[in-house]
C-alpha cells in the first residue's frame, strides 16, 4: 500500500474539482483586462500530481463581465480610452466655455488696440514739442561714474584748490605728450601726431585723440606750433609720403649760443607748472561766476582764494572746448555738381558776381532777426514754505553771517587751517592729559612720557611730534593750568589738578569758534 501524505486528507474535503485530477501548470503572464475570445476553451485546471494547498481558479465565463484581475489593481494600469462616436454632440457646458474664452479674447484685442493708439498719440506730441536749446536730453548711458563725479571729495589731506577729474586727466596727457615730444625733438626727428598718439597711449593706457590736443592748445596756446606738412618719411602702409600730416613743434626760447634749444627736464617741469596754473585759473573763473549767483553774492580776490566754496561742485565744471587745429589744404577735385558750380562762379566777370552778391543781401534782409527784446531784471528768489512767517531782516542777517563764514573759510591759509584743527582737538586732549596726571600720581611729567601716554589714550592715531605741538599750544592758551619747565635737556609738564576742567573745555571751544570766524 502506498504511503499517503497528510495534505491528501485536506484536499479531499475541499469543494471543487477532485484533488486527484491532474492540473496543468499555469503560464506566468501579466493578466490582461481583455476578455477571452468566445469559442476558445478555457485552460484546464488541475492539481499537480502530488496535490497542492492552492485553491483552483474557476474558468472564465464569457456570459458575464468580470472585474479587473488583482494584478491590474495592484499595478494601477490605466484603462484604454474608449473611442467616441463620430456623430457625438458636444455638451452645453463646453460650448459656453468656448464662447466665454472668445469674448475675453475680443476684449483683450480691443484693449491692445486702444493702448497702441494712445502710445502713437504720445509719440506724436513729443515729436511736435521742440527741445529747449542748450539743454539736450542726455542719454542714460552718458552719466559719468561716481569716481569721476565725486573725485574732489575723495582727495586726501587738507582741502584746497582741487582740480576736477577731467582736468587732472588732461594735465597728465600734457605731461605725457610733452615727454614724447621732447624725446623726438631732442633727436631732431619730425614730430607727427601719429607718433605722439602712440607714445601717449602707451604711457597712459588711454585714448588720445586730436580733440585732446585741441584742449591742450586752448589751455596753453604758447606750448606748441602746429602745422600741416607732407613729404615726411613714414614707415606705415596706411600713410603715404605725399599725404599731409599734423606736425608738432615745441615753442622754446632761443639759447644765447644760437644752437637749437633742447627740451630739458627743467623745461618740462616749468611747462607742466604753467599748464597746471592755467587749469586752476579756468576753474577760478567758473567759481567766480558761481559766487555771483549766490544770495547775497560774494566776491573773493583770486590771490587770497585757498579753497573752493562748500556748495561749489568742482567735478561738474564744464569741459574745455578744443581749439581748432590746422587742416590739410583742400585738393582740386571736381566730384559733385556743387563743386562744379563753385568753379564756374570763379570764372564769372566781376560785374556779374557783384550783382549776384547784392541780390543775396537783399534776399537775406527780411529774414534777419529783429532787435533782441530787453531782458527783465532778475527777481530775488522766493522764500521756501518752511521760512514763511520769519522776518526778512533776520534771514538777511543769517545769510550775511553764513557768507562771511564761507568767505573766511575760502581765504584761509594752510597754516591757519592747521592751527584751527589743533584748536578743535584741544578740549578732548585736555581731558586726556588730566587723566594721565591722575593715573601717574606725580606732580610733574616729562614731555616724552606725557606724549607717549596721550598717544596711547587718544582715539585718533597721532605721532609724538604732533602731540608735542598740541601740548605746547595748550600751555600757550592756558598758562595758569599747564606750565612747561625746561630743566637741562628735558622739558617737564606741571598741571593744576584743582582747576575746573569743564570751564577749561568751554573756554577752549570758545577760542576755536572765535578763530574759525576770523
Short mmCIF file of C-alpha atoms in Angstrom, two decimals:
data_model
loop_
_atom_site.label_atom_id
_atom_site.label_comp_id
_atom_site.label_asym_id
_atom_site.label_seq_id
_atom_site.Cartn_x
_atom_site.Cartn_y
_atom_site.Cartn_z
CA UNK A 1 0.00 0.00 0.00
CA UNK A 2 1.36 3.31 -0.98
CA UNK A 3 2.17 5.79 1.72
CA UNK A 4 -0.13 8.82 1.84
CA UNK A 5 0.65 12.36 2.76
CA UNK A 6 -1.11 14.50 5.34
CA UNK A 7 -2.19 17.02 2.73
CA UNK A 8 -4.22 14.46 0.80
CA UNK A 9 -6.81 14.36 3.56
CA UNK A 10 -7.45 18.10 3.45
CA UNK A 11 -7.55 18.08 -0.33
CA UNK A 12 -10.47 15.62 -0.35
CA UNK A 13 -12.58 17.76 1.97
CA UNK A 14 -12.33 20.94 -0.22
CA UNK A 15 -15.16 21.84 -2.51
CA UNK A 16 -14.47 21.90 -6.22
CA UNK A 17 -12.94 19.52 -8.60
CA UNK A 18 -11.34 16.47 -7.11
CA UNK A 19 -7.83 16.83 -5.95
CA UNK A 20 -6.76 13.75 -7.75
CA UNK A 21 -7.30 15.29 -11.13
CA UNK A 22 -4.09 16.50 -12.59
CA UNK A 23 -3.89 20.37 -13.04
CA UNK A 24 -1.91 21.87 -15.80
CA UNK A 25 0.82 24.27 -14.81
CA UNK A 26 -0.20 27.90 -15.48
CA UNK A 27 1.91 30.16 -17.57
CA UNK A 28 3.16 33.17 -15.54
CA UNK A 29 1.99 36.18 -17.58
CA UNK A 30 0.75 39.66 -16.77
CA UNK A 31 -3.05 39.42 -16.71
CA UNK A 32 -4.85 41.34 -19.44
CA UNK A 33 -8.18 43.13 -18.97
CA UNK A 34 -9.37 41.82 -22.29
CA UNK A 35 -11.86 39.01 -22.13
CA UNK A 36 -11.01 35.69 -23.71
CA UNK A 37 -12.33 35.25 -27.18
CA UNK A 38 -15.60 33.37 -27.36
CA UNK A 39 -15.30 29.83 -28.59
CA UNK A 40 -11.84 29.27 -27.19
CA UNK A 41 -11.77 26.69 -24.48
CA UNK A 42 -10.71 27.75 -21.04
CA UNK A 43 -7.44 26.28 -19.83
CA UNK A 44 -7.84 23.15 -17.83
CA UNK A 45 -7.28 23.48 -14.15
CA UNK A 46 -5.86 20.56 -12.33
CA UNK A 47 -3.75 19.89 -9.31
CA UNK A 48 -0.26 18.66 -9.56
CA UNK A 49 0.22 15.02 -9.07
CA UNK A 50 1.30 15.42 -5.51
CA UNK A 51 -1.56 17.75 -4.56
CA UNK A 52 -1.41 21.46 -3.51
CA UNK A 53 -2.92 23.77 -0.95
CA UNK A 54 -3.85 26.40 -3.56
CA UNK A 55 -7.50 26.59 -4.47
CA UNK A 56 -8.18 26.11 -8.19
CA UNK A 57 -9.31 29.21 -10.16
CA UNK A 58 -12.70 28.91 -11.80
CA UNK A 59 -12.92 29.03 -15.57
CA UNK A 60 -13.79 32.31 -17.29
CA UNK A 61 -17.42 32.68 -18.28
CA UNK A 62 -17.99 34.80 -21.37
CA UNK A 63 -21.60 35.39 -20.45
CA UNK A 64 -20.91 38.00 -17.83
CA UNK A 65 -18.23 40.65 -17.22
CA UNK A 66 -15.71 40.05 -14.56
CA UNK A 67 -13.74 42.73 -12.62
CA UNK A 68 -10.14 43.53 -13.41
CA UNK A 69 -7.69 40.93 -12.20
CA UNK A 70 -5.86 41.55 -8.90
CA UNK A 71 -2.57 42.17 -10.72
CA UNK A 72 -4.03 45.19 -12.57
CA UNK A 73 -5.48 46.53 -9.35
CA UNK A 74 -2.04 46.33 -7.80
CA UNK A 75 -0.24 47.89 -10.79
CA UNK A 76 -2.96 50.58 -11.28
CA UNK A 77 -2.62 50.40 -15.05
CA UNK A 78 -4.83 52.90 -16.92
CA UNK A 79 -7.70 51.54 -18.93
CA UNK A 80 -7.58 52.04 -22.68
CA UNK A 81 -9.59 55.07 -23.85
CA UNK A 82 -12.93 54.32 -25.35
CA UNK A 83 -13.36 55.99 -28.75
CA UNK A 84 -16.28 58.37 -29.07
CA UNK A 85 -18.63 58.02 -31.97
CA UNK A 86 -18.23 60.45 -34.86
CA UNK A 87 -21.77 61.74 -34.59
CA UNK A 88 -21.42 62.75 -30.88
CA UNK A 89 -22.95 66.13 -29.99
CA UNK A 90 -20.75 68.47 -27.78
CA UNK A 91 -22.05 69.18 -24.33
CA UNK A 92 -23.63 72.52 -23.44
CA UNK A 93 -21.04 73.42 -20.79
CA UNK A 94 -18.20 73.03 -23.36
CA UNK A 95 -19.91 75.37 -25.81
CA UNK A 96 -20.46 78.01 -23.10
CA UNK A 97 -16.80 77.85 -22.04
CA UNK A 98 -15.63 78.35 -25.64
CA UNK A 99 -17.94 81.33 -26.06
CA UNK A 100 -16.62 82.93 -22.82
CA UNK A 101 -12.97 82.46 -23.94
CA UNK A 102 -13.79 84.00 -27.33
CA UNK A 103 -15.41 87.00 -25.65
CA UNK A 104 -12.40 87.55 -23.36
CA UNK A 105 -10.04 87.37 -26.35
CA UNK A 106 -12.06 90.03 -28.15
CA UNK A 107 -11.94 92.34 -25.10
CA UNK A 108 -8.15 91.94 -24.80
CA UNK A 109 -7.70 92.67 -28.51
CA UNK A 110 -9.74 95.87 -28.22
CA UNK A 111 -7.70 96.95 -25.18
CA UNK A 112 -4.40 96.36 -27.02
CA UNK A 113 -5.62 98.46 -29.95
CA UNK A 114 -6.56 101.32 -27.57
CA UNK A 115 -3.15 101.26 -25.83
CA UNK A 116 -1.36 101.24 -29.16
CA UNK A 117 -3.30 104.25 -30.39
CA UNK A 118 -2.59 106.12 -27.11
CA UNK A 119 1.15 105.42 -27.42
CA UNK A 120 1.19 106.70 -31.02
CA UNK A 121 -0.54 109.92 -29.94
CA UNK A 122 2.02 110.45 -27.15
CA UNK A 123 4.92 109.98 -29.60
CA UNK A 124 3.38 112.48 -32.00
CA UNK A 125 3.04 115.07 -29.20
CA UNK A 126 6.66 114.57 -28.09
CA UNK A 127 7.94 114.98 -31.64
CA UNK A 128 5.90 118.16 -32.15
CA UNK A 129 7.28 119.88 -28.99
CA UNK A 130 10.80 121.32 -29.72
CA UNK A 131 13.54 120.69 -27.18
CA UNK A 132 14.95 123.78 -25.40
CA UNK A 133 18.25 124.95 -26.88
CA UNK A 134 21.37 124.44 -24.86
CA UNK A 135 19.90 121.62 -22.76
CA UNK A 136 19.73 118.50 -24.89
CA UNK A 137 18.38 115.37 -23.31
CA UNK A 138 21.25 113.27 -22.10
CA UNK A 139 21.01 109.55 -22.64
CA UNK A 140 21.08 107.30 -19.63
CA UNK A 141 24.45 105.84 -20.55
CA UNK A 142 26.22 109.25 -20.72
CA UNK A 143 26.26 109.77 -16.96
CA UNK A 144 29.80 109.81 -15.60
CA UNK A 145 30.73 107.21 -12.99
CA UNK A 146 30.82 108.14 -9.31
CA UNK A 147 34.62 108.13 -9.02
CA UNK A 148 34.67 110.97 -11.55
CA UNK A 149 31.66 112.93 -10.28
CA UNK A 150 32.91 112.94 -6.66
CA UNK A 151 36.65 112.92 -7.31
CA UNK A 152 37.27 116.16 -5.40
CA UNK A 153 35.63 114.82 -2.24
CA UNK A 154 37.90 111.77 -2.14
CA UNK A 155 41.18 113.70 -2.16
CA UNK A 156 43.33 113.14 0.97
CA UNK A 157 44.81 115.91 3.06
CA UNK A 158 43.64 119.44 3.75
CA UNK A 159 41.02 120.68 1.22
CA UNK A 160 42.48 123.11 -1.27
CA UNK A 161 42.12 124.17 -4.89
CA UNK A 162 41.49 120.66 -6.17
CA UNK A 163 41.08 120.26 -9.93
CA UNK A 164 38.21 118.28 -11.47
CA UNK A 165 38.91 114.73 -12.54
CA UNK A 166 38.79 115.52 -16.28
CA UNK A 167 41.19 118.43 -15.79
CA UNK A 168 43.65 116.20 -13.94
CA UNK A 169 43.45 113.65 -16.76
CA UNK A 170 44.18 116.43 -19.26
CA UNK A 171 47.16 117.59 -17.18
CA UNK A 172 48.52 114.03 -17.23
CA UNK A 173 48.02 113.90 -21.01
CA UNK A 174 50.00 117.13 -21.40
CA UNK A 175 52.82 115.72 -19.25
CA UNK A 176 52.98 112.54 -21.36
CA UNK A 177 52.72 114.47 -24.62
CA UNK A 178 55.49 116.86 -23.56
CA UNK A 179 57.72 113.91 -22.67
CA UNK A 180 57.22 112.20 -26.04
CA UNK A 181 57.61 115.46 -28.00
CA UNK A 182 60.78 116.26 -26.04
CA UNK A 183 62.36 112.91 -26.88
CA UNK A 184 61.60 113.27 -30.60
CA UNK A 185 62.60 116.96 -30.71
CA UNK A 186 65.95 116.36 -28.99
CA UNK A 187 66.76 113.70 -31.61
CA UNK A 188 65.96 116.19 -34.42
CA UNK A 189 63.20 113.92 -35.63
CA UNK A 190 59.98 115.09 -37.25
CA UNK A 191 57.26 115.09 -34.57
CA UNK A 192 53.97 113.95 -36.09
CA UNK A 193 50.68 113.39 -34.35
CA UNK A 194 50.72 109.68 -35.21
CA UNK A 195 53.98 109.17 -33.29
CA UNK A 196 52.84 111.26 -30.33
CA UNK A 197 49.49 109.48 -30.17
CA UNK A 198 51.09 106.05 -29.98
CA UNK A 199 53.55 107.14 -27.27
CA UNK A 200 50.93 108.85 -25.09
CA UNK A 201 48.56 105.88 -25.31
CA UNK A 202 51.36 103.53 -24.31
CA UNK A 203 52.18 105.69 -21.27
CA UNK A 204 48.64 106.39 -20.04
CA UNK A 205 46.71 103.39 -21.36
CA UNK A 206 44.02 105.83 -22.51
CA UNK A 207 42.72 107.04 -25.84
CA UNK A 208 44.49 110.16 -27.11
CA UNK A 209 42.78 111.98 -29.97
CA UNK A 210 43.14 115.28 -31.81
CA UNK A 211 40.38 116.65 -29.58
CA UNK A 212 42.69 116.33 -26.57
CA UNK A 213 45.43 118.16 -28.48
CA UNK A 214 42.94 120.95 -29.18
CA UNK A 215 42.10 121.17 -25.47
CA UNK A 216 45.81 121.44 -24.64
CA UNK A 217 46.13 124.25 -27.17
CA UNK A 218 43.17 126.05 -25.56
CA UNK A 219 44.69 125.86 -22.07
CA UNK A 220 48.30 126.59 -23.08
CA UNK A 221 48.37 128.29 -26.51
CA UNK A 222 52.11 129.10 -26.33
CA UNK A 223 53.19 125.50 -25.84
CA UNK A 224 53.37 124.16 -29.43
CA UNK A 225 53.23 125.23 -33.03
CA UNK A 226 51.01 123.07 -35.23
CA UNK A 227 51.35 122.75 -38.99
CA UNK A 228 50.18 120.51 -41.82
CA UNK A 229 53.16 119.18 -43.76
CA UNK A 230 53.84 116.44 -46.24
CA UNK A 231 56.82 114.60 -47.74
CA UNK A 232 57.63 113.33 -44.26
CA UNK A 233 59.20 109.86 -44.28
CA UNK A 234 56.85 107.31 -42.78
CA UNK A 235 57.15 103.60 -42.20
CA UNK A 236 53.45 102.73 -42.20
CA UNK A 237 51.44 101.26 -45.04
CA UNK A 238 48.33 103.36 -44.29
CA UNK A 239 50.13 106.71 -44.62
CA UNK A 240 51.71 107.79 -47.87
CA UNK A 241 54.66 110.12 -48.11
CA UNK A 242 52.61 112.58 -50.17
CA UNK A 243 49.83 112.80 -47.55
CA UNK A 244 49.54 115.79 -45.25
CA UNK A 245 50.34 115.11 -41.56
CA UNK A 246 49.90 117.20 -38.45
CA UNK A 247 53.34 118.17 -37.12
CA UNK A 248 54.05 119.46 -33.61
CA UNK A 249 56.92 121.75 -32.67
CA UNK A 250 57.57 122.88 -29.06
CA UNK A 251 57.95 126.64 -28.61
CA UNK A 252 61.15 127.32 -26.65
CA UNK A 253 63.27 130.39 -26.06
CA UNK A 254 66.30 130.69 -28.27
CA UNK A 255 69.57 130.00 -26.48
CA UNK A 256 72.30 132.66 -26.30
CA UNK A 257 74.80 130.46 -28.14
CA UNK A 258 72.50 130.27 -31.16
CA UNK A 259 72.19 126.47 -31.02
CA UNK A 260 68.85 124.70 -31.33
CA UNK A 261 67.13 124.69 -27.92
CA UNK A 262 66.67 121.35 -26.19
CA UNK A 263 63.57 120.36 -24.23
CA UNK A 264 65.36 119.50 -20.98
CA UNK A 265 63.89 118.31 -17.67
CA UNK A 266 63.78 121.86 -16.27
CA UNK A 267 61.78 122.97 -19.32
CA UNK A 268 59.39 120.06 -18.88
CA UNK A 269 58.83 120.95 -15.20
CA UNK A 270 58.33 124.64 -15.97
CA UNK A 271 55.82 123.96 -18.76
CA UNK A 272 53.93 121.50 -16.55
CA UNK A 273 53.59 124.12 -13.80
CA UNK A 274 52.32 126.70 -16.30
CA UNK A 275 49.73 124.25 -17.60
CA UNK A 276 48.52 123.47 -14.06
CA UNK A 277 48.23 127.19 -13.21
CA UNK A 278 46.19 127.76 -16.36
CA UNK A 279 43.82 124.95 -15.40
CA UNK A 280 43.37 126.40 -11.90
CA UNK A 281 42.70 129.83 -13.42
CA UNK A 282 39.94 128.34 -15.58
CA UNK A 283 38.29 126.72 -12.57
CA UNK A 284 38.55 130.02 -10.69
CA UNK A 285 36.57 131.71 -13.45
CA UNK A 286 33.72 129.20 -13.04
CA UNK A 287 33.98 129.58 -9.25
CA UNK A 288 33.72 133.35 -9.55
CA UNK A 289 30.59 133.02 -11.69
CA UNK A 290 29.13 130.65 -9.09
CA UNK A 291 29.78 133.12 -6.24
CA UNK A 292 27.98 135.85 -8.21
CA UNK A 293 24.81 133.72 -8.30
CA UNK A 294 24.61 133.32 -4.50
CA UNK A 295 22.28 135.30 -2.26
CA UNK A 296 23.93 137.54 -1.18
CA UNK A 297 26.57 137.49 -3.93
CA UNK A 298 30.17 137.03 -2.80
CA UNK A 299 33.43 138.27 -4.22
CA UNK A 300 36.80 136.80 -3.22
CA UNK A 301 40.16 138.07 -4.54
CA UNK A 302 41.83 135.36 -6.60
CA UNK A 303 45.18 135.79 -4.84
CA UNK A 304 43.52 135.11 -1.43
CA UNK A 305 41.44 132.09 -2.50
CA UNK A 306 42.76 128.90 -0.88
CA UNK A 307 39.79 126.55 -1.29
CA UNK A 308 36.51 126.32 -3.17
CA UNK A 309 33.10 127.26 -1.80
CA UNK A 310 31.47 124.31 0.04
CA UNK A 311 28.47 124.38 -2.31
CA UNK A 312 30.61 124.61 -5.48
CA UNK A 313 30.63 121.23 -7.24
CA UNK A 314 34.13 121.10 -8.70
CA UNK A 315 33.62 117.95 -10.76
CA UNK A 316 30.59 119.48 -12.55
CA UNK A 317 32.73 122.18 -14.20
CA UNK A 318 32.11 122.16 -17.98
CA UNK A 319 34.72 120.56 -20.18
CA UNK A 320 37.32 122.62 -22.06
CA UNK A 321 36.39 123.48 -25.61
CA UNK A 322 39.09 122.24 -28.02
CA UNK A 323 40.82 124.79 -30.22
CA UNK A 324 40.83 124.36 -33.96
CA UNK A 325 43.92 122.66 -35.35
CA UNK A 326 45.31 123.20 -38.86
CA UNK A 327 43.58 121.14 -41.52
CA UNK A 328 45.17 119.82 -44.71
CA UNK A 329 44.53 122.11 -47.69
CA UNK A 330 41.70 121.03 -49.95
CA UNK A 331 42.64 119.40 -53.25
CA UNK A 332 41.22 120.49 -56.62
CA UNK A 333 38.85 117.62 -57.39
CA UNK A 334 35.52 118.28 -59.11
CA UNK A 335 33.42 115.38 -57.93
CA UNK A 336 29.93 116.79 -57.31
CA UNK A 337 27.76 119.32 -59.12
CA UNK A 338 28.12 121.79 -56.26
CA UNK A 339 31.89 121.87 -56.72
CA UNK A 340 31.41 122.34 -60.43
CA UNK A 341 29.14 125.35 -59.86
CA UNK A 342 31.64 126.87 -57.42
CA UNK A 343 34.35 126.52 -60.03
CA UNK A 344 32.14 128.10 -62.66
CA UNK A 345 31.41 131.02 -60.35
CA UNK A 346 35.09 131.83 -60.17
CA UNK A 347 35.05 132.20 -63.95
CA UNK A 348 32.32 134.89 -63.89
CA UNK A 349 33.04 138.51 -64.56
CA UNK A 350 33.39 140.84 -61.53
CA UNK A 351 30.29 142.80 -62.53
CA UNK A 352 28.08 139.72 -62.61
CA UNK A 353 29.48 138.46 -59.31
CA UNK A 354 28.76 141.83 -57.66
CA UNK A 355 25.16 141.76 -58.91
CA UNK A 356 24.66 138.27 -57.50
CA UNK A 357 26.06 139.33 -54.12
CA UNK A 358 23.71 142.35 -53.96
CA UNK A 359 20.75 140.12 -54.74
CA UNK A 360 21.75 137.69 -52.00
CA UNK A 361 21.99 140.53 -49.46
CA UNK A 362 18.55 141.92 -50.37
CA UNK A 363 17.06 138.45 -50.03
CA UNK A 364 18.63 137.87 -46.60
CA UNK A 365 17.46 141.22 -45.08
CA UNK A 366 13.74 140.30 -44.47
CA UNK A 367 14.69 137.05 -42.81
CA UNK A 368 17.16 138.68 -40.41
CA UNK A 369 16.06 138.51 -36.75
CA UNK A 370 14.72 141.67 -35.12
CA UNK A 371 16.24 143.55 -32.26
CA UNK A 372 16.53 141.43 -29.13
CA UNK A 373 13.90 142.04 -26.50
CA UNK A 374 15.13 143.62 -23.25
CA UNK A 375 15.94 141.13 -20.50
CA UNK A 376 13.71 141.65 -17.44
CA UNK A 377 15.56 142.31 -14.18
CA UNK A 378 16.18 139.27 -12.04
CA UNK A 379 13.77 138.95 -9.15
CA UNK A 380 15.03 137.77 -5.78
CA UNK A 381 14.29 134.11 -5.06
CA UNK A 382 11.10 133.49 -3.14
CA UNK A 383 11.42 132.17 0.38
CA UNK A 384 10.56 128.46 0.81
CA UNK A 385 7.41 127.38 2.61
CA UNK A 386 9.38 126.38 5.72
CA UNK A 387 10.54 130.01 6.22
CA UNK A 388 7.13 131.64 5.88
CA UNK A 389 6.45 134.00 8.76
CA UNK A 390 10.14 134.56 9.54
CA UNK A 391 11.33 138.15 9.42
CA UNK A 392 13.10 139.04 6.19
CA UNK A 393 15.67 141.11 8.09
CA UNK A 394 16.55 138.09 10.24
CA UNK A 395 17.01 135.97 7.13
CA UNK A 396 19.29 138.60 5.60
CA UNK A 397 21.44 138.71 8.75
CA UNK A 398 21.72 134.91 8.79
CA UNK A 399 22.68 134.81 5.12
CA UNK A 400 25.25 137.57 5.61
CA UNK A 401 26.76 135.71 8.57
CA UNK A 402 26.97 132.47 6.56
CA UNK A 403 28.55 134.34 3.65
CA UNK A 404 31.14 135.89 5.99
CA UNK A 405 31.95 132.48 7.43
CA UNK A 406 32.33 130.90 3.99
CA UNK A 407 34.46 133.81 2.81
CA UNK A 408 36.80 133.33 5.77
CA UNK A 409 36.95 129.62 5.03
CA UNK A 410 37.84 130.16 1.36
CA UNK A 411 40.60 132.70 2.11
CA UNK A 412 42.20 130.80 4.98
CA UNK A 413 45.86 129.91 4.50
CA UNK A 414 47.17 126.37 5.23
CA UNK A 415 48.90 127.49 8.48
CA UNK A 416 45.63 128.90 9.82
CA UNK A 417 43.84 125.73 8.78
CA UNK A 418 46.33 123.59 10.71
CA UNK A 419 46.04 125.79 13.82
CA UNK A 420 42.23 125.59 13.66
CA UNK A 421 42.36 121.80 13.54
CA UNK A 422 44.65 121.79 16.58
CA UNK A 423 42.25 124.07 18.48
CA UNK A 424 39.37 121.69 17.72
CA UNK A 425 41.31 118.80 19.33
CA UNK A 426 42.38 120.69 22.47
CA UNK A 427 39.21 120.14 24.63
CA UNK A 428 39.50 116.37 24.28
CA UNK A 429 43.27 116.46 24.78
CA UNK A 430 42.86 118.48 27.98
CA UNK A 431 40.64 115.75 29.45
CA UNK A 432 43.10 113.05 28.40
CA UNK A 433 46.05 114.96 29.89
CA UNK A 434 44.33 115.38 33.25
CA UNK A 435 43.55 111.64 33.28
CA UNK A 436 47.22 110.87 32.61
CA UNK A 437 48.35 113.01 35.57
CA UNK A 438 45.75 111.45 37.88
CA UNK A 439 46.78 107.90 36.89
CA UNK A 440 50.52 108.61 37.21
CA UNK A 441 50.11 110.28 40.68
CA UNK A 442 53.03 112.60 40.04
CA UNK A 443 53.16 116.40 40.26
CA UNK A 444 55.22 116.67 37.04
CA UNK A 445 55.90 114.53 33.98
CA UNK A 446 58.49 114.73 31.24
CA UNK A 447 57.35 115.67 27.75
CA UNK A 448 58.28 112.25 26.33
CA UNK A 449 56.29 110.32 28.94
CA UNK A 450 53.26 112.60 28.68
CA UNK A 451 53.22 112.40 24.87
CA UNK A 452 53.57 108.61 24.89
CA UNK A 453 50.69 108.21 27.39
CA UNK A 454 48.43 110.60 25.44
CA UNK A 455 49.15 109.00 22.07
CA UNK A 456 48.05 105.67 23.51
CA UNK A 457 44.90 107.17 25.07
CA UNK A 458 43.71 109.44 22.25
CA UNK A 459 41.08 107.98 19.90
CA UNK A 460 42.90 109.11 16.72
CA UNK A 461 46.36 107.98 15.62
CA UNK A 462 48.90 110.76 16.11
CA UNK A 463 52.66 110.96 16.11
CA UNK A 464 54.74 112.06 19.13
CA UNK A 465 55.82 115.25 17.33
CA UNK A 466 52.22 116.29 16.62
CA UNK A 467 51.21 115.56 20.21
CA UNK A 468 54.06 117.72 21.47
CA UNK A 469 52.85 120.63 19.29
CA UNK A 470 49.35 120.27 20.76
CA UNK A 471 50.70 120.33 24.32
CA UNK A 472 52.76 123.45 23.60
CA UNK A 473 49.67 125.18 22.17
CA UNK A 474 47.66 124.09 25.21
CA UNK A 475 50.27 125.57 27.53
CA UNK A 476 50.23 128.77 25.45
CA UNK A 477 46.46 129.19 25.69
CA UNK A 478 46.06 128.08 29.35
CA UNK A 479 49.26 129.17 31.14
CA UNK A 480 47.60 129.04 34.58
CA UNK A 481 46.56 125.41 34.17
CA UNK A 482 49.50 123.83 32.30
CA UNK A 483 53.09 125.07 32.57
CA UNK A 484 56.30 123.93 30.85
CA UNK A 485 59.59 123.81 32.78
CA UNK A 486 62.81 123.26 30.84
CA UNK A 487 65.47 121.72 33.05
CA UNK A 488 68.75 120.93 31.33
CA UNK A 489 67.86 118.81 28.31
CA UNK A 490 64.36 117.74 29.39
CA UNK A 491 61.02 119.54 29.41
CA UNK A 492 58.64 118.89 32.31
CA UNK A 493 54.88 119.43 32.41
CA UNK A 494 53.15 120.61 35.58
CA UNK A 495 49.36 120.55 35.84
CA UNK A 496 46.91 122.21 38.22
CA UNK A 497 44.61 119.32 39.20
CA UNK A 498 42.30 121.53 41.27
CA UNK A 499 41.13 123.65 38.31
CA UNK A 500 37.63 123.20 36.90
CA UNK A 501 38.03 121.03 33.79
CA UNK A 502 34.54 121.78 32.44
CA UNK A 503 35.19 125.52 32.43
CA UNK A 504 38.53 124.99 30.71
CA UNK A 505 36.97 122.91 27.90
CA UNK A 506 34.26 125.54 27.37
CA UNK A 507 36.96 128.21 27.13
CA UNK A 508 38.93 126.19 24.58
CA UNK A 509 35.81 125.57 22.47
CA UNK A 510 35.05 129.31 22.51
CA UNK A 511 38.60 130.06 21.33
CA UNK A 512 38.19 127.58 18.48
CA UNK A 513 34.92 129.18 17.35
CA UNK A 514 36.46 132.65 17.54
CA UNK A 515 39.43 131.52 15.45
CA UNK A 516 37.12 129.93 12.89
CA UNK A 517 35.14 133.15 12.45
CA UNK A 518 38.24 135.23 11.65
#
